[in-house]
Amino acid sequence: MSVSPSPSPAVFSSGSAHGSSDGSSSASSAASAPTQADLFDFVRRTAADTELIASLPLDPEGRTWVRLEGPGGSEAWLIGWPPGTGTGWHDHADSVGAFLTASGELKENSLAARLPTDGWKTLELTDGVDRERRLPSGQGRAFGRHHVHEVLNESPDRHAISVHAYYPPLPQIRRYSRSGSILRLEQVERPEDWQ
């Protein structure tokens, strides 16, 4: 199975306008559910809280995190990234999300392609699906369901700190390995695996 490029989700900086990256509006039955724009506004405001950012304990070898109270029942996290750490390729299943770098710089590699949600173990990606973004302090992005990416702190000597929010709260995370154009589903994690 091959996967071809699709339109990229929105990328925001702390001074940019906010809106849904897919241009859709919420149905009245989901009026209380936070949108991608709501989540991005939350991560932007939270990242500006210098006292909160400074309170995160940083480990020299492993990522650290603190769970936050997100808007409208969303799941939110403050994450510390030691130099040279990253997430590996993954997605957030049916959740939409947003994240913003509060300190340092992160790099996001992502796929501008909609992957099938179930029934596959290996995909061959076509040319043109890879995207790379540098997200220095004050910059972040919102993304839709099934967004496949990896987030990295490539600094050799500086921690990065970021704020993340997801709605609905993460039902699962699918983890992938990548070798050239081949993407393999390796593991499916559920909330009890990381909380």
XYZ file of C-alpha atoms in Angstrom:
195
model
C 0.000 0.000 0.000
C 1.328 3.461 -0.881
C 0.423 6.713 0.809
C 0.507 10.027 -1.059
C 0.714 13.644 0.192
C -2.258 15.513 1.606
C -2.590 19.176 2.642
C -0.503 20.194 5.673
C -2.117 21.246 8.971
C -1.698 24.793 10.202
C 1.483 26.018 11.858
C 1.168 28.896 14.315
C 3.482 31.303 16.049
C 2.558 33.032 19.277
C 1.562 36.196 17.443
C -0.472 34.628 14.633
C -4.211 34.389 14.180
C -5.830 31.164 15.284
C -8.344 29.070 13.449
C -9.201 25.533 12.588
C -6.667 24.220 10.124
C -9.310 22.361 8.185
C -11.703 25.320 7.944
C -14.587 23.433 9.503
C -16.743 24.620 12.352
C -17.971 22.522 15.242
C -21.445 21.075 15.119
C -23.822 22.417 17.725
C -23.811 19.051 19.509
C -20.034 19.396 20.010
C -20.112 23.109 20.879
C -18.364 22.537 24.201
C -15.548 20.434 22.701
C -12.354 22.456 22.301
C -11.221 23.044 18.733
C -7.670 22.975 17.420
C -7.678 26.772 17.756
C -8.832 26.521 21.397
C -6.079 24.025 22.146
C -3.494 26.205 20.446
C -4.650 29.250 22.404
C -4.319 27.228 25.618
C -0.755 26.050 24.851
C 0.236 29.597 23.842
C -1.080 31.118 27.075
C 0.360 28.325 29.210
C 3.801 28.595 27.579
C 3.810 32.312 28.462
C 3.503 31.458 32.181
C 7.203 31.780 33.026
C 6.698 30.659 36.625
C 5.043 27.412 35.513
C 7.695 26.765 32.856
C 10.499 27.347 35.389
C 8.849 24.949 37.862
C 9.239 21.864 35.628
C 11.943 19.569 37.026
C 14.458 18.785 34.277
C 16.330 15.501 34.071
C 19.676 15.462 32.209
C 18.908 12.134 30.531
C 15.176 11.547 30.153
C 12.096 13.555 29.313
C 10.053 14.856 32.235
C 6.386 15.811 32.222
C 3.633 17.220 34.368
C -0.037 16.788 33.580
C -2.009 20.041 33.302
C -5.706 20.875 33.361
C -6.610 21.489 29.703
C -9.646 23.397 28.392
C -13.009 21.674 27.979
C -11.889 18.305 29.312
C -8.798 18.095 27.103
C -5.593 16.356 28.140
C -2.586 18.658 28.546
C 1.088 18.214 29.393
C 4.155 20.301 30.188
C 7.166 18.377 28.830
C 10.903 18.830 29.352
C 13.262 17.599 26.638
C 16.943 16.993 27.470
C 19.446 17.575 24.650
C 19.268 14.875 21.996
C 15.904 13.369 22.986
C 12.785 12.735 20.934
C 9.508 10.877 20.748
C 9.979 8.571 17.796
C 7.292 8.395 15.095
C 3.756 8.240 16.504
C 0.212 9.546 16.156
C -2.547 10.450 18.606
C -5.340 8.381 17.060
C -8.677 10.236 16.979
C -7.502 13.221 19.038
C -6.773 16.664 17.609
C -4.006 18.581 19.286
C -1.630 21.482 19.576
C 1.809 22.065 21.014
C 4.123 25.020 21.435
C 7.767 25.376 22.407
C 8.040 27.419 25.608
C 11.833 27.306 25.896
C 14.632 26.141 23.614
C 13.851 24.775 20.152
C 12.106 21.640 18.933
C 12.060 20.069 15.500
C 9.010 18.276 14.150
C 9.188 15.770 11.322
C 5.728 14.883 10.065
C 3.902 13.161 7.241
C 1.603 15.242 5.060
C -0.513 12.205 4.271
C -3.632 10.654 5.726
C -2.828 7.097 6.750
C -5.361 4.299 6.940
C -6.456 4.009 10.572
C -6.603 0.222 10.857
C -5.761 -3.006 9.102
C -2.114 -2.433 8.161
C 1.344 -3.117 9.562
C 3.612 -1.722 6.816
C 3.168 1.175 4.381
C 5.362 2.483 1.607
C 5.341 6.283 1.627
C 5.510 8.122 -1.680
C 7.796 11.067 -2.417
C 6.650 14.432 -1.119
C 4.996 13.343 2.145
C 7.788 14.451 4.492
C 7.606 17.800 6.272
C 10.142 19.353 8.637
C 9.522 22.308 10.946
C 11.793 24.119 13.366
C 9.806 25.428 16.311
C 11.840 27.849 18.428
C 10.464 29.335 21.642
C 7.036 30.898 21.030
C 6.204 28.802 17.974
C 3.998 25.774 17.723
C 1.286 24.146 15.706
C -2.131 22.570 15.768
C -2.930 19.284 14.056
C -5.854 17.045 13.198
C -6.698 13.422 13.903
C -4.217 10.707 12.913
C -1.344 13.212 12.468
C 1.881 11.170 12.265
C 5.008 12.920 13.528
C 8.109 12.814 15.679
C 9.312 15.656 17.896
C 13.005 16.139 18.668
C 15.309 18.353 20.705
C 18.413 18.346 18.512
C 20.358 20.774 20.694
C 23.618 19.268 21.926
C 23.543 21.194 25.202
C 20.187 22.852 25.932
C 16.895 21.570 27.321
C 13.652 22.473 25.564
C 10.260 22.772 27.247
C 6.901 22.535 25.497
C 3.183 22.555 26.255
C 0.822 20.031 24.582
C -2.976 19.615 24.575
C -5.211 16.946 23.016
C -8.957 16.461 22.646
C -10.495 14.085 23.256
C -8.059 12.889 25.910
C -5.696 10.439 24.223
C -7.474 7.108 23.650
C -4.258 5.586 22.326
C -0.904 6.363 20.744
C 0.290 4.326 17.804
C 4.099 4.059 17.579
C 5.915 3.500 14.283
C 9.387 2.693 13.027
C 10.667 4.274 9.846
C 13.290 3.028 7.415
C 13.506 5.203 4.299
C 10.061 5.175 2.701
C 8.804 2.231 4.792
C 6.644 2.996 7.845
C 5.833 0.109 10.190
C 3.281 0.018 12.976
C 5.209 -1.286 15.994
C 3.006 -0.781 19.046
C -0.313 0.596 20.224
C -0.219 2.225 23.680
C -3.255 3.003 25.801
C -3.496 5.565 28.640
C -2.671 2.987 31.318
C 0.708 2.468 29.593
C 1.934 6.029 30.199
C 0.086 7.368 33.233
